[in-house]
Coordinates of C-alpha atoms in Angstrom, one line a residue:
Chain A
M1 CA 0.0 0.0 0.0
R2 CA 2.8 2.4 0.8
K3 CA 4.1 2.1 -2.8
L4 CA 0.7 2.6 -4.2
G5 CA 0.3 5.7 -2.0
A6 CA 3.6 7.1 -3.1
L7 CA 2.7 6.5 -6.8
L8 CA -0.7 8.0 -6.4
D9 CA 0.8 11.1 -4.8
K10 CA 3.4 11.4 -7.4
D11 CA 1.0 10.9 -10.4
A12 CA -1.6 13.3 -9.0
R13 CA 1.0 16.1 -8.5
D14 CA 2.5 15.4 -11.9
L15 CA -1.0 15.8 -13.5
L16 CA -1.0 19.4 -12.5
K17 CA 2.5 20.1 -13.7
N18 CA 2.4 18.3 -17.0
P19 CA 1.2 20.8 -19.8
T20 CA -0.3 17.9 -21.9
M21 CA -2.3 16.7 -19.0
V22 CA -3.5 20.2 -18.1
V23 CA -4.7 20.8 -21.6
A24 CA -6.5 17.4 -21.6
V25 CA -8.2 18.4 -18.4
I26 CA -9.2 21.9 -19.6
M27 CA -10.4 20.8 -23.0
P28 CA -13.6 19.0 -22.0
V29 CA -14.6 21.9 -19.7
A30 CA -13.9 24.4 -22.5
L31 CA -15.9 22.3 -25.0
T32 CA -18.8 21.9 -22.7
L33 CA -18.9 25.7 -22.3
F34 CA -18.7 26.1 -26.1
Y35 CA -21.6 23.7 -26.6
R36 CA -23.7 25.4 -24.0
F37 CA -23.1 28.7 -25.8
S38 CA -23.9 27.1 -29.2
F39 CA -27.2 25.6 -27.9
R40 CA -28.3 28.9 -26.3
D41 CA -31.4 29.1 -28.6
A42 CA -32.5 25.6 -27.8
L43 CA -32.0 26.3 -24.1
A44 CA -34.1 29.4 -24.4
A45 CA -36.9 27.3 -26.1
G46 CA -36.6 24.7 -23.4
E47 CA -37.6 27.2 -20.8
S48 CA -41.2 26.7 -21.9
D49 CA -41.0 23.2 -23.4
P50 CA -40.1 20.4 -20.9
A51 CA -39.6 17.8 -23.6
M52 CA -37.1 20.1 -25.4
R53 CA -35.4 20.9 -22.2
L54 CA -34.9 17.2 -21.5
L55 CA -33.6 16.6 -25.0
V56 CA -31.0 19.4 -24.7
D57 CA -30.0 18.4 -21.1
G58 CA -29.5 14.8 -22.4
I59 CA -27.3 16.1 -25.2
F60 CA -25.3 18.2 -22.8
L61 CA -24.7 15.3 -20.4
V62 CA -23.7 13.0 -23.2
I63 CA -21.2 15.6 -24.4
A64 CA -19.9 16.1 -20.8
L65 CA -19.6 12.3 -20.2
C66 CA -17.9 11.5 -23.5
M67 CA -15.5 14.4 -23.3
S68 CA -14.5 13.8 -19.7
V69 CA -13.9 10.0 -20.2
G70 CA -12.5 10.1 -23.7
V71 CA -10.2 13.1 -23.6
V72 CA -9.0 12.8 -20.0
G73 CA -8.9 8.9 -20.0
A74 CA -7.0 8.6 -23.3
T75 CA -4.5 11.4 -22.6
V76 CA -3.7 10.9 -19.0
L77 CA -3.1 7.2 -19.3
V78 CA -1.6 6.6 -22.7
Y79 CA 0.7 9.7 -22.5
G80 CA 1.5 9.2 -18.9
I81 CA 2.7 5.7 -19.3
A82 CA 4.4 6.4 -22.6
E83 CA 6.4 9.3 -21.0
E84 CA 7.5 7.0 -18.2
K85 CA 8.8 4.5 -20.8
E86 CA 10.4 7.1 -23.0
K87 CA 12.3 8.8 -20.1
H88 CA 13.2 5.4 -18.5
T89 CA 11.5 6.3 -15.2
L90 CA 9.3 3.2 -15.6
R91 CA 12.4 1.0 -15.7
T92 CA 13.9 2.8 -12.8
L93 CA 10.8 2.3 -10.8
M94 CA 10.7 -1.4 -11.6
L95 CA 14.4 -1.7 -10.6
A96 CA 13.3 0.0 -7.3
N97 CA 11.1 -3.0 -6.7
V98 CA 7.9 -1.3 -7.8
S99 CA 5.8 -3.6 -10.1
A100 CA 4.3 -2.6 -13.4
G101 CA 1.0 -3.6 -11.9
Q102 CA 1.4 -1.0 -9.1
V103 CA 2.3 1.6 -11.6
A104 CA -0.7 0.7 -13.8
L105 CA -3.1 0.7 -10.8
A106 CA -1.9 4.1 -9.6
K107 CA -2.2 5.7 -13.0
G108 CA -5.6 4.1 -13.5
L109 CA -6.9 5.5 -10.2
V110 CA -5.5 9.0 -10.8
S111 CA -7.1 8.9 -14.3
L112 CA -10.4 7.9 -12.8
A113 CA -10.1 10.7 -10.2
A114 CA -9.2 13.2 -12.9
I115 CA -12.1 12.1 -15.1
L116 CA -14.6 12.5 -12.2
V117 CA -13.3 15.9 -11.3
V118 CA -13.6 17.1 -14.9
A119 CA -17.0 15.5 -15.1
V120 CA -18.2 17.4 -12.0
A121 CA -16.9 20.7 -13.5
C122 CA -18.6 19.9 -16.9
F123 CA -21.8 19.0 -15.2
A124 CA -21.8 22.3 -13.3
L125 CA -21.3 24.2 -16.5
T126 CA -24.1 22.4 -18.4
G127 CA -26.7 24.0 -16.1
V128 CA -28.6 20.7 -16.0
S129 CA -30.7 20.1 -12.9
W130 CA -28.6 18.7 -10.0
Q131 CA -31.2 15.9 -9.6
F132 CA -29.3 14.1 -12.4
F133 CA -25.9 14.6 -10.8
G134 CA -25.6 11.4 -8.9
G135 CA -26.6 9.2 -11.9
F136 CA -24.3 11.2 -14.2
I137 CA -21.3 10.7 -12.0
A138 CA -22.1 7.0 -11.5
F139 CA -22.4 6.4 -15.2
T140 CA -19.2 8.3 -15.9
A141 CA -17.4 6.2 -13.4
V142 CA -18.8 2.9 -14.8
G143 CA -18.0 4.1 -18.4
S144 CA -14.5 5.0 -17.4
A145 CA -13.6 1.3 -16.6
P146 CA -13.2 0.0 -20.2
I147 CA -11.5 3.2 -21.4
I148 CA -9.0 3.1 -18.5
L149 CA -8.2 -0.6 -19.1
L150 CA -7.8 -0.1 -22.8
G151 CA -5.7 3.1 -22.1
L152 CA -3.4 1.1 -19.8
V153 CA -2.8 -1.5 -22.5
L154 CA -2.1 1.1 -25.2
G155 CA 0.1 3.1 -22.8
L156 CA 2.2 0.0 -22.1
A157 CA 2.3 -0.8 -25.9
A158 CA 3.4 2.8 -26.9
R159 CA 7.2 3.1 -27.2
D160 CA 7.3 6.9 -26.6
Q161 CA 5.0 9.9 -26.5
M162 CA 4.9 10.2 -30.3
T163 CA 3.6 6.7 -30.5
A164 CA 1.2 7.5 -27.6
G165 CA -0.3 10.3 -29.8
L166 CA -1.1 7.7 -32.4
Y167 CA -2.3 5.0 -30.0
S168 CA -4.6 7.4 -28.0
M169 CA -6.5 8.4 -31.2
P170 CA -8.7 5.2 -31.4
I171 CA -9.7 5.6 -27.8
L172 CA -10.5 9.2 -28.3
V173 CA -12.5 8.7 -31.5
I174 CA -14.4 5.7 -30.2
S175 CA -15.2 7.5 -27.0
L176 CA -16.7 10.5 -28.8
V177 CA -18.9 8.5 -31.2
P178 CA -22.0 8.8 -29.0
L179 CA -21.5 12.5 -28.8
F180 CA -21.8 12.8 -32.6
T181 CA -24.9 10.8 -32.9
T182 CA -26.7 13.5 -31.1
F183 CA -26.4 15.3 -34.4
A184 CA -26.8 12.1 -36.6
P185 CA -29.5 9.9 -35.1
E186 CA -29.1 7.3 -37.9
A187 CA -25.8 6.3 -36.4
E188 CA -27.4 5.7 -33.0
F189 CA -27.2 1.9 -33.3
V190 CA -23.5 1.9 -34.0
A191 CA -22.9 4.5 -31.2
G192 CA -24.8 2.2 -28.8
L193 CA -22.1 -0.5 -29.4
T194 CA -19.1 1.7 -28.5
P195 CA -17.5 1.6 -25.0
L196 CA -19.4 4.7 -23.8
G197 CA -22.5 4.0 -25.9
G198 CA -24.0 1.8 -23.2
V199 CA -23.6 4.3 -20.4
C200 CA -24.8 7.2 -22.5
D201 CA -28.0 5.2 -23.3
L202 CA -28.4 4.4 -19.6
L203 CA -27.9 8.0 -18.7
L204 CA -30.7 9.1 -21.1
L205 CA -33.0 6.4 -19.8
M206 CA -32.4 7.6 -16.3
M207 CA -33.3 11.2 -17.3
E208 CA -36.5 9.9 -18.9
G209 CA -37.3 7.8 -15.8
N210 CA -37.0 4.5 -17.7
L211 CA -33.7 3.2 -16.2
V212 CA -35.4 0.1 -14.7
S213 CA -36.9 -1.2 -17.9
A214 CA -36.2 -3.7 -20.6
D215 CA -34.7 -0.9 -22.7
A216 CA -31.8 -0.9 -20.2
L217 CA -30.7 -4.5 -20.9
A218 CA -28.9 -3.9 -24.1
P219 CA -26.8 -0.9 -22.8
V220 CA -25.9 -2.8 -19.7
A221 CA -24.8 -5.8 -21.8
V222 CA -22.7 -3.5 -24.0
T223 CA -21.1 -1.8 -21.0
L224 CA -20.3 -5.1 -19.3
A225 CA -19.0 -6.6 -22.6
W226 CA -16.5 -3.7 -23.0
T227 CA -15.4 -3.8 -19.4
V228 CA -14.8 -7.5 -19.6
A229 CA -13.0 -7.1 -23.0
G230 CA -10.8 -4.3 -21.5
A231 CA -10.0 -6.4 -18.5
L232 CA -9.1 -9.4 -20.7
A233 CA -6.9 -7.3 -23.0
F234 CA -5.1 -5.9 -19.9
K235 CA -4.7 -9.3 -18.3
L236 CA -3.5 -11.0 -21.5
L237 CA -1.1 -8.2 -22.7
Y238 CA 0.0 -6.7 -19.4
R239 CA 2.6 -9.4 -18.5
K240 CA 4.2 -9.4 -22.0
L241 CA 4.2 -5.6 -22.3
A242 CA 5.5 -5.2 -18.8
Q243 CA 8.3 -7.6 -19.5
D244 CA 9.2 -5.9 -22.8
N245 CA 9.6 -2.8 -20.8
Chain S
M1 CA 35.1 -17.8 5.3
T2 CA 32.7 -15.0 4.5
A3 CA 29.4 -16.2 2.9
S4 CA 28.9 -15.3 -0.8
I5 CA 26.1 -12.8 -1.3
L6 CA 26.2 -13.0 -5.1
S7 CA 27.5 -15.6 -7.4
M8 CA 27.4 -16.9 -11.0
E9 CA 28.3 -20.4 -12.0
A10 CA 28.8 -21.3 -15.7
V11 CA 26.3 -18.7 -16.8
S12 CA 25.8 -18.1 -20.5
L13 CA 23.5 -16.0 -22.5
S14 CA 22.9 -15.6 -26.3
F15 CA 21.0 -13.1 -28.3
K16 CA 19.8 -15.1 -31.3
D17 CA 22.9 -16.8 -32.6
K18 CA 25.4 -14.4 -30.9
R19 CA 26.8 -15.6 -27.5
V20 CA 27.1 -12.5 -25.4
L21 CA 28.1 -14.1 -22.1
D22 CA 30.1 -17.2 -22.1
N23 CA 30.5 -19.5 -19.1
L24 CA 30.8 -16.7 -16.4
T25 CA 31.8 -17.9 -13.0
F26 CA 32.6 -15.8 -10.0
S27 CA 31.4 -15.2 -6.4
I28 CA 31.3 -12.1 -4.3
P29 CA 31.7 -12.4 -0.5
R30 CA 29.5 -10.1 1.7
G31 CA 31.0 -6.6 2.1
Q32 CA 33.3 -6.7 -0.9
T33 CA 33.5 -4.2 -3.7
F34 CA 33.7 -6.2 -6.9
G35 CA 34.6 -4.5 -10.2
F36 CA 33.4 -5.8 -13.5
L37 CA 35.8 -4.4 -16.1
G38 CA 35.8 -4.3 -19.8
P39 CA 35.4 -2.1 -22.8
S40 CA 32.0 -1.0 -24.2
G41 CA 30.1 -4.0 -25.6
A42 CA 32.0 -6.6 -23.5
G43 CA 28.9 -7.7 -21.6
K44 CA 29.1 -5.7 -18.4
T45 CA 25.6 -4.2 -18.5
T46 CA 24.2 -7.5 -19.8
T47 CA 25.6 -9.2 -16.7
I48 CA 24.0 -6.6 -14.4
K49 CA 20.7 -7.2 -16.2
L50 CA 21.0 -10.9 -15.5
L51 CA 21.8 -10.3 -11.9
T52 CA 18.9 -8.0 -11.5
R53 CA 16.4 -10.2 -13.4
Q54 CA 16.0 -7.9 -16.3
L55 CA 17.2 -10.7 -18.5
V56 CA 17.0 -14.5 -18.1
K57 CA 20.1 -16.7 -18.5
D58 CA 20.3 -19.5 -21.0
A59 CA 22.4 -21.8 -18.8
G60 CA 24.2 -21.9 -15.5
R61 CA 23.3 -20.9 -12.0
I62 CA 22.9 -17.4 -10.3
S63 CA 22.7 -17.1 -6.6
L64 CA 21.4 -13.8 -5.1
L65 CA 21.4 -13.1 -1.4
G66 CA 22.1 -16.8 -0.7
R67 CA 19.3 -18.3 -2.9
P68 CA 18.8 -19.1 -6.5
I69 CA 17.8 -16.0 -8.4
E70 CA 14.6 -17.6 -9.6
K71 CA 13.5 -17.9 -6.0
A72 CA 14.3 -14.3 -5.0
S73 CA 11.3 -12.6 -3.5
P74 CA 10.2 -9.0 -3.7
A75 CA 11.4 -8.7 -0.1
D76 CA 14.9 -9.7 -1.3
Y77 CA 14.8 -6.9 -3.8
E78 CA 14.1 -4.5 -1.0
R79 CA 17.7 -5.3 0.1
I80 CA 19.1 -4.3 -3.2
G81 CA 19.9 -0.9 -4.8
I82 CA 20.5 -0.5 -8.5
L83 CA 21.9 2.3 -10.6
S84 CA 21.6 1.2 -14.2
D85 CA 22.8 2.8 -17.4
T86 CA 19.3 4.2 -18.0
S87 CA 18.4 5.1 -14.4
A88 CA 16.3 8.3 -14.6
L89 CA 14.4 10.5 -12.2
Y90 CA 11.2 12.5 -12.7
E91 CA 12.0 15.6 -14.6
R92 CA 9.2 17.8 -13.2
M93 CA 10.1 17.0 -9.6
S94 CA 13.0 18.4 -7.7
I95 CA 16.0 16.3 -6.7
A96 CA 14.9 16.2 -3.1
D97 CA 11.3 15.3 -4.0
N98 CA 12.6 12.5 -6.2
L99 CA 14.6 11.1 -3.2
R100 CA 11.6 11.5 -0.9
F101 CA 9.5 9.6 -3.4
Y102 CA 11.9 6.7 -3.6
A103 CA 12.3 6.7 0.2
R104 CA 8.5 6.4 0.4
T105 CA 8.3 3.5 -2.1
R106 CA 11.1 1.8 -0.2
G107 CA 9.3 2.3 3.1
V108 CA 12.1 4.2 4.7
S109 CA 12.1 7.6 6.5
H110 CA 12.9 10.8 4.5
G111 CA 15.5 11.5 7.2
R112 CA 18.4 10.3 5.0
V113 CA 17.5 12.7 2.1
P114 CA 19.5 15.7 3.5
Y115 CA 22.4 13.5 4.3
L116 CA 22.5 12.0 0.8
L117 CA 22.1 15.4 -0.8
E118 CA 25.1 16.6 1.3
R119 CA 27.2 13.5 0.4
M120 CA 26.5 13.8 -3.3
G121 CA 27.4 17.5 -3.3
L122 CA 23.8 18.4 -4.0
A123 CA 22.9 20.1 -0.7
D124 CA 22.4 23.5 -2.5
S125 CA 20.5 21.9 -5.4
G126 CA 17.8 20.0 -3.6
K127 CA 15.0 22.1 -4.9
T128 CA 16.3 22.1 -8.5
L129 CA 14.0 20.3 -10.9
I130 CA 15.7 17.3 -12.5
K131 CA 15.0 18.8 -16.0
N132 CA 17.2 21.7 -15.1
C133 CA 20.1 19.6 -13.8
S134 CA 23.3 18.8 -15.6
K135 CA 24.2 15.2 -16.6
G136 CA 26.6 15.0 -13.6
M137 CA 23.9 16.2 -11.2
R138 CA 21.4 13.8 -12.6
Q139 CA 23.9 10.9 -12.2
R140 CA 24.6 11.9 -8.6
A141 CA 20.9 12.2 -7.8
A142 CA 20.2 8.8 -9.4
L143 CA 23.0 7.3 -7.3
A144 CA 21.5 8.9 -4.2
A145 CA 18.1 7.4 -5.1
A146 CA 19.7 4.0 -5.3
L147 CA 21.1 4.4 -1.8
V148 CA 18.1 5.9 -0.1
H149 CA 17.1 2.6 1.6
Q150 CA 20.7 1.7 2.6
P151 CA 20.8 -1.5 0.5
E152 CA 22.9 -4.5 1.5
L153 CA 23.8 -5.1 -2.1
L154 CA 24.4 -2.3 -4.6
F155 CA 24.6 -2.7 -8.4
L156 CA 26.3 0.3 -10.0
D157 CA 26.6 0.4 -13.8
E158 CA 29.2 3.0 -14.7
P159 CA 28.3 5.2 -11.8
T160 CA 30.9 7.9 -12.5
S161 CA 30.3 8.2 -16.2
G162 CA 29.8 11.8 -17.1
L163 CA 31.0 13.1 -13.8
D164 CA 33.8 15.7 -13.4
P165 CA 36.9 14.7 -11.4
A166 CA 35.7 16.3 -8.1
A167 CA 32.3 14.6 -8.3
R168 CA 34.0 11.3 -9.2
A169 CA 36.2 11.6 -6.2
E170 CA 33.1 12.2 -4.0
V171 CA 31.5 9.1 -5.4
H172 CA 34.7 7.1 -4.7
K173 CA 34.7 8.4 -1.1
M174 CA 31.0 7.4 -0.8
L175 CA 31.9 3.9 -2.0
G176 CA 34.6 3.7 0.7
E177 CA 32.0 4.6 3.3
L178 CA 29.6 2.0 2.0
K179 CA 32.3 -0.6 2.2
E180 CA 33.0 0.4 5.9
R181 CA 29.3 -0.2 6.6
G182 CA 29.5 -3.6 5.0
T183 CA 27.6 -2.9 1.8
T184 CA 28.5 -5.3 -1.0
V185 CA 29.0 -3.4 -4.3
F186 CA 29.0 -4.8 -7.8
I187 CA 30.4 -2.0 -10.0
T188 CA 30.9 -2.0 -13.8
T189 CA 33.4 0.4 -15.2
H190 CA 35.8 0.8 -18.1
D191 CA 37.9 3.2 -16.0
M192 CA 40.8 1.1 -14.7
A193 CA 42.1 3.7 -12.3
E194 CA 38.6 3.8 -10.7
A195 CA 38.6 0.1 -10.4
D196 CA 42.0 0.1 -8.9
A197 CA 41.0 2.8 -6.4
V198 CA 37.7 1.3 -5.1
C199 CA 37.6 -2.5 -5.8
D200 CA 38.7 -5.3 -3.6
R201 CA 38.5 -7.7 -6.5
V202 CA 38.0 -7.3 -10.2
A203 CA 37.0 -9.5 -13.1
I204 CA 38.2 -8.5 -16.5
L205 CA 35.5 -9.3 -19.1
N206 CA 36.5 -9.8 -22.7
D207 CA 34.1 -10.7 -25.5
G208 CA 31.6 -12.0 -22.9
A209 CA 34.1 -14.2 -21.0
I210 CA 36.0 -13.6 -17.8
A211 CA 39.7 -13.4 -18.8
A212 CA 41.0 -12.8 -15.3
C213 CA 39.6 -12.4 -11.8
D214 CA 41.5 -11.4 -8.7
A215 CA 42.5 -8.5 -6.4
P216 CA 43.9 -5.6 -8.4
D217 CA 47.3 -5.9 -6.6
D218 CA 47.5 -9.6 -7.2
L219 CA 46.6 -9.2 -10.9
K220 CA 49.4 -6.6 -11.2
L221 CA 51.8 -8.9 -9.5
R222 CA 50.8 -11.8 -11.6
Y223 CA 51.4 -9.8 -14.8
A224 CA 54.4 -8.0 -13.4
R225 CA 57.3 -8.0 -15.8
N226 CA 60.5 -9.7 -14.7
R227 CA 62.6 -6.6 -14.8
V228 CA 63.6 -3.4 -13.0
V229 CA 64.3 0.1 -14.4
I230 CA 67.7 1.5 -13.3
R231 CA 68.5 5.2 -13.4
T232 CA 72.2 6.1 -13.4
R233 CA 74.2 9.3 -13.2
T234 CA 75.9 9.3 -16.6
R235 CA 74.5 6.3 -18.5
G236 CA 70.8 7.3 -18.4
A237 CA 68.0 4.9 -17.6
F238 CA 67.7 1.3 -18.7
E239 CA 66.0 -2.0 -17.9
A240 CA 67.6 -5.0 -16.3
A241 CA 66.3 -8.5 -15.7
K242 CA 65.5 -9.6 -12.1
D243 CA 68.1 -12.3 -12.2
A244 CA 71.8 -12.9 -11.2
A245 CA 73.0 -10.9 -14.2
G246 CA 70.8 -8.0 -13.2
A247 CA 72.0 -8.2 -9.6
A248 CA 75.6 -8.2 -10.7
L249 CA 74.9 -5.2 -12.9
V250 CA 73.4 -3.3 -9.9
D251 CA 76.3 -4.3 -7.7
E252 CA 78.7 -2.9 -10.3
L253 CA 76.8 0.3 -10.6
I254 CA 76.8 0.8 -6.9
R255 CA 80.5 0.2 -6.7
A256 CA 81.0 2.7 -9.5
G257 CA 78.9 5.3 -7.8
E258 CA 76.6 5.4 -10.8
L259 CA 73.4 4.2 -9.4
V260 CA 70.6 6.8 -8.8
S261 CA 67.6 4.6 -8.4
I262 CA 66.0 1.2 -9.0
H263 CA 62.3 0.9 -9.8
S264 CA 60.2 -2.2 -10.0
D265 CA 58.2 -2.2 -13.3
E266 CA 54.7 -3.4 -12.2
P267 CA 52.0 -2.9 -14.7
N268 CA 48.9 -0.8 -13.9
L269 CA 45.5 -2.3 -14.2
E270 CA 45.1 -1.0 -17.7
E271 CA 48.3 -2.6 -18.8
V272 CA 47.1 -5.9 -17.2
F273 CA 43.9 -5.6 -19.2
L274 CA 45.8 -5.1 -22.4
E275 CA 48.0 -8.1 -21.5
V276 CA 45.0 -10.3 -20.7
T277 CA 42.8 -9.4 -23.6
G278 CA 45.2 -8.2 -26.2
R279 CA 43.0 -5.2 -27.0
E280 CA 42.7 -1.6 -26.2
F281 CA 39.9 0.5 -24.7

């Protein structure tokens, strides 16, 4: 535990000193603000139309969730681990009897914390009723699991920060797919199959009051499937990638 | 007899078809400073990687802290310190914060950090970020990080590479103090003068095989040339064999009042290396 504590402390402090990470943390917040400004007409209309208001709130929360998990998760993890590899600090840590598993766990937990902090900030900026806050944070945490697991695998696979840029792109893109279907409903089915598609659907069901219904089964299954897939990928590749390091 | 803390017995390693370590055998008693000498590419770093389980041998036996290396536990590795050729500290953290971080991961008090900073000549630079440090400062800071938990066994891969003479002398002094405390040190270097100064025993590695292994003085004696250098008043300096003819010559020079001095002609460690391996650094 003492090693994990030291790693958590170090990673959390580094998050605030690393320009790449700071940008990754600010970007979802800034984009949430941008979308709120862009949707100001719809927001005004929603003042007198509850259905419209619910639709706009749903879009805002999907944007906030996808941005927080996708941008922060992909960047903090993949770049963080790749930088440790590139600058040989990961090897130095492992020679100091710290296991790659402890490094991965610390980075995963710090990423989760960063995602949740950013998600709280984004939620506050959306102006959505606080009655949805608990559910939003819970679904953000659940949706973070597969992204964090995939990010850990790609971070260990990346040779350096340049490769990390390439490897983090699929995570980023796949995380943002549900966000774009708010503008292209015909892609809804595909979006529902992405790692965050399930939790976004569950979030919208919660806002409609239909969370406990048959409609929730498919999104739950998708979310579970991605979490299991991420855990399997991590379990299968972790030992090999850690040894290669 | 002092127990061996580290040993290799007939250890070999190949990378694809190339044999990089060939039948290495040596053992290091507790408390000894053991030098692994050789030119770049001789296999020094590869040997350290085997001893620290970064690589796995093809054949032979390695014993670490009294047990086969395959059975070494994480607790055993808490007793070891390693400064590798790629050891690096966190660039956005200060030297002192890096040392405090490593102290925490090792489960030891931060109390030794000021002492280590002082000993490494970094007392005034504790708050300097690693990214703003010179190569020599980084090397000294990395060495301090390897020492923060007072390891019983210390692996140092070219610890003075990139250091100026003053810093190098400070590291040598530190190694002397570690020896006094009973720390076993396995050090690789291609600096023969350094090995001569700090090592109790050295192994000379050539093309992946140990060409000679002994105390530096014993190696020098073993490879000493059978001659003396004689300086005279009017006939200059010349060599003479250490035999009856040489003794007669010295006797004659003394009687003639010609003899100024007689010097034994022992090789230094670098010359021993050249003799043993037939190559230059």
